[in-house]
CSV table of C-alpha atoms and ligand atoms in Angstrom, one decimal:
chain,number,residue,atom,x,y,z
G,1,UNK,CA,88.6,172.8,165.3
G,2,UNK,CA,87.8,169.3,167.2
G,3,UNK,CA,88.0,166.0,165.9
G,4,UNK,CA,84.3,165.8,165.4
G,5,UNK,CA,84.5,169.1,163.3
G,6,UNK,CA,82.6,168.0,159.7
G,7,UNK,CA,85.6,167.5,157.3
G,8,UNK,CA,85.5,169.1,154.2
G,9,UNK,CA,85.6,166.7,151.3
G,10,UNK,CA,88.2,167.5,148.8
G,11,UNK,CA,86.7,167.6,145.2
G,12,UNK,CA,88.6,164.5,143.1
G,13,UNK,CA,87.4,166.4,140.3
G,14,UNK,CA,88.8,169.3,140.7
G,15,UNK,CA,86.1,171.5,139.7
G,16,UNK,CA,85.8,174.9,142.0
G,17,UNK,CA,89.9,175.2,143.1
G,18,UNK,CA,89.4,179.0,144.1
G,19,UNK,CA,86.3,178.3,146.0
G,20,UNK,CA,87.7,174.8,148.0
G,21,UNK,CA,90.9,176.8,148.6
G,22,UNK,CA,89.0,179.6,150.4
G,23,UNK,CA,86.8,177.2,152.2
G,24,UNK,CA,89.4,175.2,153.2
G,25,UNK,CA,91.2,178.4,155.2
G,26,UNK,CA,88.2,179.9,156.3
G,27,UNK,CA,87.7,176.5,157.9
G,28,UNK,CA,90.8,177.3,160.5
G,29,UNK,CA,94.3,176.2,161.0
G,30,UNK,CA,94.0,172.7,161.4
G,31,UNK,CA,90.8,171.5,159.7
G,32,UNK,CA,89.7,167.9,159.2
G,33,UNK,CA,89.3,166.5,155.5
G,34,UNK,CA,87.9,163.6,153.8
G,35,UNK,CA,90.7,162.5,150.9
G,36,UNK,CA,88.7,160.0,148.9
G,37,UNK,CA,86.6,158.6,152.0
G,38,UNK,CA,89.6,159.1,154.0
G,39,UNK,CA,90.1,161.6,157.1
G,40,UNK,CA,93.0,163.4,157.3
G,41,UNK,CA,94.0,166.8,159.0
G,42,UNK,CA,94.8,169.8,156.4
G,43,UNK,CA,97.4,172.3,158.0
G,44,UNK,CA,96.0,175.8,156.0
G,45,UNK,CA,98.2,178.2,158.3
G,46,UNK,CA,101.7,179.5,156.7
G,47,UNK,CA,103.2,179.5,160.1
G,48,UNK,CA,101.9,176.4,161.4
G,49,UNK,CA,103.6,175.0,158.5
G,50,UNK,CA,106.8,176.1,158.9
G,51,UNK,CA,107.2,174.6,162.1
G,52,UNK,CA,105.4,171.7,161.5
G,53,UNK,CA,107.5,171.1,158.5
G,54,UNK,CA,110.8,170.5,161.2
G,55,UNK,CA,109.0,168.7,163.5
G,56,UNK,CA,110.2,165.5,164.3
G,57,UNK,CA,107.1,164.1,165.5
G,58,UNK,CA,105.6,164.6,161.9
G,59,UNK,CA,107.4,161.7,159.8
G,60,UNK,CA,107.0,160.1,156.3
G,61,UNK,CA,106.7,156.5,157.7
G,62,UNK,CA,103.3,154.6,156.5
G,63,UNK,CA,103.5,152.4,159.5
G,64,UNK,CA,102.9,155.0,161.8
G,65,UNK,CA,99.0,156.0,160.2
G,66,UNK,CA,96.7,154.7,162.3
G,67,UNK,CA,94.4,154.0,159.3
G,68,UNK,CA,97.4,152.2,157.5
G,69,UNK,CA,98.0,149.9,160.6
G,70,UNK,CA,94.2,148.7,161.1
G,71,UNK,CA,93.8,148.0,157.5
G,72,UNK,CA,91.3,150.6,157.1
G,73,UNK,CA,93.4,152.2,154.5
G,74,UNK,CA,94.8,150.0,151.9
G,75,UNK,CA,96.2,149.4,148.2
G,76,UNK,CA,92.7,150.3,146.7
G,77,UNK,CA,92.9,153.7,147.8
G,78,UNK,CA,93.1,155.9,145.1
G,79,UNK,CA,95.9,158.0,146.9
G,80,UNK,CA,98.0,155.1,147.6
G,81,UNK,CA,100.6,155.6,145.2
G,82,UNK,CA,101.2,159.4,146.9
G,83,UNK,CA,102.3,158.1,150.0
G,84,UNK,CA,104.1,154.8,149.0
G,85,UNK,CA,106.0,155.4,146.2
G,86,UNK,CA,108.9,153.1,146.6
G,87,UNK,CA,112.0,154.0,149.1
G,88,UNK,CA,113.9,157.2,148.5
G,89,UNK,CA,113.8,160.8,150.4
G,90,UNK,CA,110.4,161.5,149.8
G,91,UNK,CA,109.5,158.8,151.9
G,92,UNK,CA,112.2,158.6,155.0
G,93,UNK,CA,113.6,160.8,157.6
G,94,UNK,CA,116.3,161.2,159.6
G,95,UNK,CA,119.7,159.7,158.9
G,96,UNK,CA,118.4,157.8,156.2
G,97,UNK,CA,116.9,160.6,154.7
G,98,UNK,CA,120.2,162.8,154.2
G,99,UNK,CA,121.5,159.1,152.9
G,100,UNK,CA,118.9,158.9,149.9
G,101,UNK,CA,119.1,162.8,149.3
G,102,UNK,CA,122.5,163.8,149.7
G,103,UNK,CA,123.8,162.8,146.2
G,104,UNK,CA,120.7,164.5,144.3
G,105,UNK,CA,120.7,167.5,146.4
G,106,UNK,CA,124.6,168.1,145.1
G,107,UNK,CA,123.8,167.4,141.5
G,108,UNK,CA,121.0,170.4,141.4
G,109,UNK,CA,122.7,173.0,142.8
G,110,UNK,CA,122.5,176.1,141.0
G,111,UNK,CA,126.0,176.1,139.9
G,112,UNK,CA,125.9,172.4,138.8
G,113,UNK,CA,122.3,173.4,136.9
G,114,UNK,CA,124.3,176.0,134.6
G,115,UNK,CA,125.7,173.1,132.6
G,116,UNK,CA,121.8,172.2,131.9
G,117,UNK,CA,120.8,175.8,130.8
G,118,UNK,CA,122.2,175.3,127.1
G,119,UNK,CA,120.0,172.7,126.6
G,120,UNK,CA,117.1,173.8,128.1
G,121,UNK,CA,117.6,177.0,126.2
G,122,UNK,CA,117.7,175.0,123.0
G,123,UNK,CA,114.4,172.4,123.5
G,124,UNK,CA,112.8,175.9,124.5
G,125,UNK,CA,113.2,177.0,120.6
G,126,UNK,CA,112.9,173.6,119.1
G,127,UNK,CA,109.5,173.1,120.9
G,128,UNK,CA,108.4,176.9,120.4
G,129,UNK,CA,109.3,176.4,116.7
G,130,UNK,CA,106.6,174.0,116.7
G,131,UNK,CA,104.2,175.9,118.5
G,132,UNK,CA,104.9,178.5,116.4
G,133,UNK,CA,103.9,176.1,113.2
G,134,UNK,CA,101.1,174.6,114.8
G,135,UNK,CA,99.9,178.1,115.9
G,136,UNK,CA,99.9,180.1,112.5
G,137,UNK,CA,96.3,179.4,111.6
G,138,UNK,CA,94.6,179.0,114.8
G,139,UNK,CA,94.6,178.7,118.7
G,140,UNK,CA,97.1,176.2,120.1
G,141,UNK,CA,97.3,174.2,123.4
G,142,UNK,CA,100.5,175.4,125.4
G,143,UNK,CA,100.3,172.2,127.6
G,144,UNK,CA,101.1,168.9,125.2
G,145,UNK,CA,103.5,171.1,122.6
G,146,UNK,CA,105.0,173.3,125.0
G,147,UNK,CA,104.6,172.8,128.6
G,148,UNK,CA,104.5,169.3,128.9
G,149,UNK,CA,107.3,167.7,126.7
G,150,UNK,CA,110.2,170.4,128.3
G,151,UNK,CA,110.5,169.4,131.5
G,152,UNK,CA,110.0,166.1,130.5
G,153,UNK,CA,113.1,166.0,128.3
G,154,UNK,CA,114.9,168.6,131.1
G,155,UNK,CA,114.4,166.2,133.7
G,156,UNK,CA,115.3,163.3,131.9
G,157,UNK,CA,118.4,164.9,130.5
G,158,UNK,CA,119.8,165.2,133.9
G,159,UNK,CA,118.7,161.2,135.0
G,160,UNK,CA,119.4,159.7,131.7
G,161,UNK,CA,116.1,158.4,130.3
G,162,UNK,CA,115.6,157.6,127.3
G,163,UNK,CA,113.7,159.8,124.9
G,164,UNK,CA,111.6,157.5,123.4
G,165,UNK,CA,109.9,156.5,126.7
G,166,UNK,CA,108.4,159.9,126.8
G,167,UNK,CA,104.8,159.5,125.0
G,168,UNK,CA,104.4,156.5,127.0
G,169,UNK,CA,105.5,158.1,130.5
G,170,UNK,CA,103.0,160.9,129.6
G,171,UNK,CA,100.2,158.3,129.4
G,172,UNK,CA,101.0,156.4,132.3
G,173,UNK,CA,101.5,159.5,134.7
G,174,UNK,CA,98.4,160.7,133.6
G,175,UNK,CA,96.5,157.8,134.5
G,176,UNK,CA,99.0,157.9,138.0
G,177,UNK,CA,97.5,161.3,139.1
G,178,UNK,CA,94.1,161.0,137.4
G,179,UNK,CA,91.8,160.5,140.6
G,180,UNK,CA,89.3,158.9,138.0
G,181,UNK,CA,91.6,155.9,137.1
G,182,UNK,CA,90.1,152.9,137.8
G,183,UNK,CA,92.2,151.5,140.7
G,184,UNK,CA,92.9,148.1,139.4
G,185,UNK,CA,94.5,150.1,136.4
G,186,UNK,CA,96.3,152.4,138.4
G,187,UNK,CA,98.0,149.7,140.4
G,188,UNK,CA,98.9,148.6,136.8
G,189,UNK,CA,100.4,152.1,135.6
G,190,UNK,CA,102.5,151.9,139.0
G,191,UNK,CA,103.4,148.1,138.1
G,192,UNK,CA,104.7,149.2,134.7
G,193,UNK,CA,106.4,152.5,136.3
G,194,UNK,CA,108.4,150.4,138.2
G,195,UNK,CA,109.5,147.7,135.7
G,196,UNK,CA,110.6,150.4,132.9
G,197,UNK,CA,112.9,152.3,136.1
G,198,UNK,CA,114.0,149.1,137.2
G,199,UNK,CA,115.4,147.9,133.7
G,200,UNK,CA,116.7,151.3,133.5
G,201,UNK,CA,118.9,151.5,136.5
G,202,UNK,CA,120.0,147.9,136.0
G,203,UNK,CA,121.3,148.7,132.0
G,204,UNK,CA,123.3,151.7,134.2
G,205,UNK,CA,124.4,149.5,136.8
G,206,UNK,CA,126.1,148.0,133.7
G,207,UNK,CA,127.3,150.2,131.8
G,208,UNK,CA,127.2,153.2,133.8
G,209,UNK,CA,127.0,156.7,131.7
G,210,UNK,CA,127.5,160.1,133.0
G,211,UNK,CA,123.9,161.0,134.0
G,212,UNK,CA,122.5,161.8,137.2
G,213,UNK,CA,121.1,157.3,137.7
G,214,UNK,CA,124.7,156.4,136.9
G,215,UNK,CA,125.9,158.7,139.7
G,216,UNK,CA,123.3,157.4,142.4
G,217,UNK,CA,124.6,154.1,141.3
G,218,UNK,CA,128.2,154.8,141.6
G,219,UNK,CA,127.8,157.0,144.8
G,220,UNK,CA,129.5,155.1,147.8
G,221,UNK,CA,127.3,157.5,150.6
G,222,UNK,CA,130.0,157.1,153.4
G,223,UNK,CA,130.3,153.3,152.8
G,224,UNK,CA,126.9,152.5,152.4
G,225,UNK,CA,125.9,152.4,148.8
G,226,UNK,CA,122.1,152.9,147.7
G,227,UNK,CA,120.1,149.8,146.7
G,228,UNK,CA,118.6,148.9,143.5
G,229,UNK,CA,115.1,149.5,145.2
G,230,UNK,CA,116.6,153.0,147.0
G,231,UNK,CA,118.2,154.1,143.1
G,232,UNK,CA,114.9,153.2,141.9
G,233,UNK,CA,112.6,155.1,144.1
G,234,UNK,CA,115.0,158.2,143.8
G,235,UNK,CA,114.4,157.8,139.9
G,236,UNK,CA,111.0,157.8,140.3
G,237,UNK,CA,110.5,160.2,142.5
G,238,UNK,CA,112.6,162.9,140.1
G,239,UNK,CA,111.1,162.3,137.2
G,240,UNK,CA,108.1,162.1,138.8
G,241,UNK,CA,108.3,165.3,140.6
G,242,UNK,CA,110.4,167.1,138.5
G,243,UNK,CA,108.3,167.2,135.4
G,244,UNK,CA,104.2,167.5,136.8
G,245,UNK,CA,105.1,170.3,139.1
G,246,UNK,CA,107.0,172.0,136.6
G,247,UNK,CA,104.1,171.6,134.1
G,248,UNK,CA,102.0,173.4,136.6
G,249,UNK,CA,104.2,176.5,137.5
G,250,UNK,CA,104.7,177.5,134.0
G,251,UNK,CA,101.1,177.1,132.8
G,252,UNK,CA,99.7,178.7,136.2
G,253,UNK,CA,102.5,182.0,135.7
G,254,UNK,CA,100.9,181.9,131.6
G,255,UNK,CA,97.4,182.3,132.9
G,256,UNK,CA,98.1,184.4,135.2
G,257,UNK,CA,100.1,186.8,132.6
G,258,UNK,CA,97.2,186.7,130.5
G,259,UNK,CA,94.4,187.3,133.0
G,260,UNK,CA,96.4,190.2,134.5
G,261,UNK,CA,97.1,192.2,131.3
G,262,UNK,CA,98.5,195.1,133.1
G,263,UNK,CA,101.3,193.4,134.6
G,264,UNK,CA,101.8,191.5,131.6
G,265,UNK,CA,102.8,194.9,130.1
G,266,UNK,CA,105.0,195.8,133.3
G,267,UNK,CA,106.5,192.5,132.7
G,268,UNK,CA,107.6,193.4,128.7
G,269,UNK,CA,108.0,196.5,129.4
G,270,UNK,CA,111.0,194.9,132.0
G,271,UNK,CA,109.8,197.2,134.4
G,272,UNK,CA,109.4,193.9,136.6
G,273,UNK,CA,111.3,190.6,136.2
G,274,UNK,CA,110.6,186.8,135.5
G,275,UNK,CA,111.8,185.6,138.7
G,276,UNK,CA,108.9,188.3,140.1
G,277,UNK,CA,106.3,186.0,138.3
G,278,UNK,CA,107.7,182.8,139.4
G,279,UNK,CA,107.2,183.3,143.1
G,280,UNK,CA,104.0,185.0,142.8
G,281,UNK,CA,103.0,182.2,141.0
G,282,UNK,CA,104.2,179.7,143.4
G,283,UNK,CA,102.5,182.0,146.2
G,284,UNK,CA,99.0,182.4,144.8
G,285,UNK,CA,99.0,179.3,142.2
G,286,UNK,CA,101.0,177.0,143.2
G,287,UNK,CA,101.7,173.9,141.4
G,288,UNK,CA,100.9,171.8,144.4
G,289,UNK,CA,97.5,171.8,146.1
G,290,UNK,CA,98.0,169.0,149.0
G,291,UNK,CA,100.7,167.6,150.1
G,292,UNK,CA,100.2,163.8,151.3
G,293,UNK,CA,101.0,163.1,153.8
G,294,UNK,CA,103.2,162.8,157.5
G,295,UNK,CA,101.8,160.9,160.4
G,296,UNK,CA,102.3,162.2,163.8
G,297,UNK,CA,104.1,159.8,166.3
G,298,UNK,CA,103.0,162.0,168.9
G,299,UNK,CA,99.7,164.1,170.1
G,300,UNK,CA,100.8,167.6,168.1
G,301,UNK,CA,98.9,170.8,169.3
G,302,UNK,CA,98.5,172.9,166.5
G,303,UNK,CA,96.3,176.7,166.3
G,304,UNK,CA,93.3,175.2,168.7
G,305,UNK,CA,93.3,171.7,168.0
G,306,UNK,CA,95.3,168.7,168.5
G,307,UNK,CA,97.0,166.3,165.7
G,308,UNK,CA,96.7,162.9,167.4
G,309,UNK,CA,99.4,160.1,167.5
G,310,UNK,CA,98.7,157.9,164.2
G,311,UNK,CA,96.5,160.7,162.6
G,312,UNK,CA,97.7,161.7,159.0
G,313,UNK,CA,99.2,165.4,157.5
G,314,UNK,CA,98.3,166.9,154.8
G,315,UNK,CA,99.8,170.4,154.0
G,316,UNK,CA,97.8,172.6,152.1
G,317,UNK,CA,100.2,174.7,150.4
G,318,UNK,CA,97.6,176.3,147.9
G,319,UNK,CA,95.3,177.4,151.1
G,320,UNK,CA,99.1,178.3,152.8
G,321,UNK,CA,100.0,180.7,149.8
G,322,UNK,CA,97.0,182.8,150.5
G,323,UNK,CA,97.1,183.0,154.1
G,324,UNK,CA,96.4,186.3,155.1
G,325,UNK,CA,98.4,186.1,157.9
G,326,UNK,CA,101.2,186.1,156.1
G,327,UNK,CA,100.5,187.6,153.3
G,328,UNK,CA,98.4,190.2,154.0
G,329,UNK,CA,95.0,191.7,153.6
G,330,UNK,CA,95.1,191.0,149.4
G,331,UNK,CA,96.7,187.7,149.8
G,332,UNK,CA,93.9,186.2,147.3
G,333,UNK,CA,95.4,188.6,144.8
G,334,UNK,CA,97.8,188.2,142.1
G,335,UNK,CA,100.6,191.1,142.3
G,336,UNK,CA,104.2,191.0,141.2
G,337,UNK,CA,105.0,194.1,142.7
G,338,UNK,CA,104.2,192.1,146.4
G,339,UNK,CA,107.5,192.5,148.8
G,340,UNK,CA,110.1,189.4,148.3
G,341,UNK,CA,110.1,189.8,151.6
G,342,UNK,CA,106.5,187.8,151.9
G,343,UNK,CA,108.5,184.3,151.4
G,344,UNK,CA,106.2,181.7,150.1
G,345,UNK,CA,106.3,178.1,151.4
G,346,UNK,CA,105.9,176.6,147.7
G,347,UNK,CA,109.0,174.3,147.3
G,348,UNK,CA,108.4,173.1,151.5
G,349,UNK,CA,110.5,174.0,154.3
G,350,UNK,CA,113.1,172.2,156.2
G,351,UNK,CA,114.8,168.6,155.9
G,352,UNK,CA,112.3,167.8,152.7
G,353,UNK,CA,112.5,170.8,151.3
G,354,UNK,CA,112.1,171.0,147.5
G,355,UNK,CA,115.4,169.4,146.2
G,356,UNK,CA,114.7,170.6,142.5
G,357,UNK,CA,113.5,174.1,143.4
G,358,UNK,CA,116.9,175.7,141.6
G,359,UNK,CA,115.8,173.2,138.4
G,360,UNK,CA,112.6,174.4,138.4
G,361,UNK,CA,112.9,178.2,138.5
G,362,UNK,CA,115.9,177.9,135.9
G,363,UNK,CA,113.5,176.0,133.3
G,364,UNK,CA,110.0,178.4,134.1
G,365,UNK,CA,112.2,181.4,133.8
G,366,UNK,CA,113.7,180.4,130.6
G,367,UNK,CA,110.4,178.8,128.9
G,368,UNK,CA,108.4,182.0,130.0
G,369,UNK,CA,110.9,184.0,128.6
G,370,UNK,CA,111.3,183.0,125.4
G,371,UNK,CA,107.3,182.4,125.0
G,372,UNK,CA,106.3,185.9,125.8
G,373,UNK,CA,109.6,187.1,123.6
G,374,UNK,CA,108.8,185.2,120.7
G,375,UNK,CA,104.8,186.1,121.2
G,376,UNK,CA,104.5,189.4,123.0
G,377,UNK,CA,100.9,189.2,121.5
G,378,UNK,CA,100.0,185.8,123.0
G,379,UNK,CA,96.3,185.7,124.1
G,380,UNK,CA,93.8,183.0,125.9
G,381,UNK,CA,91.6,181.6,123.2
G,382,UNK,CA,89.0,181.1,125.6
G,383,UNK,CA,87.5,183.3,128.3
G,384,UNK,CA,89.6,182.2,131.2
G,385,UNK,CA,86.3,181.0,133.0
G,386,UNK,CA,86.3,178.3,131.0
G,387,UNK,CA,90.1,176.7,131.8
G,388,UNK,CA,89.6,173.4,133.6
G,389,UNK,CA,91.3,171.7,136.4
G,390,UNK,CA,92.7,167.9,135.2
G,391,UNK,CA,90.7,166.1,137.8
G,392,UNK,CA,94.2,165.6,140.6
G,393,UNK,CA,93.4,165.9,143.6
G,394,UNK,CA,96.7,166.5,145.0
G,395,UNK,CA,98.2,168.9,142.1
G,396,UNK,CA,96.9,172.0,140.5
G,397,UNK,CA,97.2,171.0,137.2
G,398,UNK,CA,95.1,173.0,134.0
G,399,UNK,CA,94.0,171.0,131.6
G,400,UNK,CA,94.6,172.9,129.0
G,401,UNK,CA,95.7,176.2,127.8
G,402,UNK,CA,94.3,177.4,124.1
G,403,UNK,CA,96.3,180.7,123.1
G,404,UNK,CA,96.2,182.6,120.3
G,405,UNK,CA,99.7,183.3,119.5
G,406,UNK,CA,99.9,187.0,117.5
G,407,UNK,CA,96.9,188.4,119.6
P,1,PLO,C1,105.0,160.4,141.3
P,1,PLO,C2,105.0,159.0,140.9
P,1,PLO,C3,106.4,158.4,141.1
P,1,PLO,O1,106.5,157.1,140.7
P,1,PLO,C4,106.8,158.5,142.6
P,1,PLO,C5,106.7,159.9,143.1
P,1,PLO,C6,107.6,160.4,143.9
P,1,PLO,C7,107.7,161.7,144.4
P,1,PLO,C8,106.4,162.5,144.4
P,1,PLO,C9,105.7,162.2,143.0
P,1,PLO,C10,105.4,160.7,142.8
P,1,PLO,C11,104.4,163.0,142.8
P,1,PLO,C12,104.6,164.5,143.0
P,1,PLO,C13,105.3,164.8,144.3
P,1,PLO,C14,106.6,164.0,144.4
P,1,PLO,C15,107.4,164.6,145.5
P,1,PLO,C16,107.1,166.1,145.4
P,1,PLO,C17,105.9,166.2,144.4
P,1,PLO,C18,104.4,164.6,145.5
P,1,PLO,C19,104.3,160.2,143.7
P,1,PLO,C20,105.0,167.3,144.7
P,1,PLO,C21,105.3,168.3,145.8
P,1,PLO,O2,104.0,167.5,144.1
């Protein structure tokens, strides 16, 4: 694939996933896309990834896209607020990166996240209770009763926000991933993002409490404390992350369940286990289409082309879950009795890797769980044809999910 290779133009709408996906791969390893008018390279290749994904000549650093630098790309790009989201690990690498990560990474851990498994068990049956209500008499959508307040109020548990900001943080992080927000109102969604964090880490700084902000606060990181900005960005970017991703996997492992009706049973039956549909999920519907974006400081060869210095990274992880390379022949299949051994690359690889991954398979495993428990029945309530993509261009992200709860 050369530079003058016709990029494929990633759908803001969202409308054929499958179908881009496949095109995307079949394109190559290293194929040239068009993100909103913008050229980018998309790595579609598990094992390109991997490598690429602890190569130091990929970094996070805006200032080193070409496109950034000559102006071509700039604030009124709808992808903006992807790639410059405020300071914290998402966005540095290096020393400074293990600076701004270190404290999270040690709060997640899957020892530290059995203190949060009580209380994600209990929102699991407050919120089921409700779909259970809401359910009696006819279909129900899984996403805004079940799958989008949990990890919500999981997330926000752990950092200490306040409950009452939720209906509002739904509406504004909608409008932050929608690719049809008018710009001029996204800019303003990011604008109000940032003041409600902001007064939210200075009430800690305070009166600091024993959440996960206060600690980030508090946290002396070998002498060098992190800034307002730095708590801030790390703030946003776990709230942020940690509740749209999580959103995804455990609506993407209920369609799956109910489109595959055989494994469902295998699955009741406990003849195969929860964690079995997490990572297929993760593998063949992954929560995370793109990720935007690293810029090479550095010419790269990757496969048969060659990243140039300033060009821009995306890594395709939903193309990268299906690589048959990797995963073999029937990659583009669903199949929970597929070896462990075929690892997928969901949560990332390397320095960046996926500092909530622990968080997020605890809370899928116990919301899927309990929802196929309490419903063994549970059905689509449309044919799944019919299930929509929200229009994000970097997230695979249903729209909705109408079930019929006692089959
Ligand atoms: C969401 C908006 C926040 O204000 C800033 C932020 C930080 C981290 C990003 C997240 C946003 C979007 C979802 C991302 C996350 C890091 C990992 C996650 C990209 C931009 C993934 C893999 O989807």
């Amino acid at each position: 694939m050369s530079d003058a290779g016709c990029p494929i133009v990633i759908d803001p709408l969202v409308r054929d996933l499958d179908g881009e996906t496949r095109r995307v791969r079949q394109a190559g390893a290293l194929v040239p896309i068009d993100l909103l008018g913008v050229p980018a390279w998309s790595v579609t290749r598990h094992s390109d990834a991997r490598r690429l994904l602890t190569d130091r000549r990929l970094v996070k650093d805006l200032g080193r896209w070409r496109l950034w630098r000559s102006g071509e790309v700039t604030r009124e790009w709808p992808l903006i607020g992807m790639i410059d989201p405020g300071r914290s690990m998402f966005t540095v690498d290096g020393a400074e990166h293990r600076r701004l990560r270190a404290k999270t990474a040690q709060a997640v851990t899957p020892r530290r996240l059995e203190n949060l498994r009580p209380v994600i068990e209990r929102v699991t049956r407050q919120l089921l209770d409700d779909v259970e209500v809401r359910g009696a008499r006819g279909p129900v959508d899984l996403k805004p009763v079940f799958a989008r307040p949990l990890p919500m109020t999981v997330i926000s548990v752990l950092m200490g926000v306040d409950p009452a900001l939720h209906p509002r943080l739904h509406v504004l992080y909608r409008a932050f991933f929608s690719t049809v927000t008018p710009q001029d109102e996204r800019l303003a969604v990011i604008g109000e993002l940032d003041r409600v964090f902001t007064e939210m880490v200075r009430a800690r700084t305070a009166r600091p409490t024993d959440d996960l902000t206060s600690a980030l606060i508090l946290a002396d990181q070998g002498g060098e404390p992190l800034t307002e900005a730095e708590v801030v960005g790390t703030l946003q970017a776990m709230v942020g992350a940690g509740h749209e991703t999580t959103i995804g996997l455990i609506l993407n492992a209920v369609r799956a369940l109910l489109t595959h009706p055989d494994q469902l049973r295998a699955v009741l039956d406990g003849a195969v286990g929860w964690d079995a549909v997490i990572e297929e999920t993760l593998r063949w519907d992954t929560p995370v289409s793109h990720l935007l974006m690293r810029f090479a400081t550095e010419d790269i060869a990757v496969a048969d082309g060659v990243i140039r210095e300033g060009d821009g990274v995306v890594i395709s992880y939903r193309a990268i879950g299906r690589d048959p390379e990797h995963h073999g022949p029937d990659a583009d299949e669903f199949d929970l009795a597929r070896t462990p051994a075929a690892k997928h690359l969901a949560f990332g690889h390397g320095p960046h890797i996926c500092p909530g991954a622990a968080l997020s398979r605890l809370e899928a495993g116990i919301a899927l769980a309990a929802l196929f428990v309490r419903f063994p029945r549970l059905r689509l309530a449309v044919p799944a044809e019919e299930l929509r993509n929200e229009p994000v261009l970097t997230q695979n992200d249903v729209h909705s999910l109408p079930v019929h709860l006692h089959g």
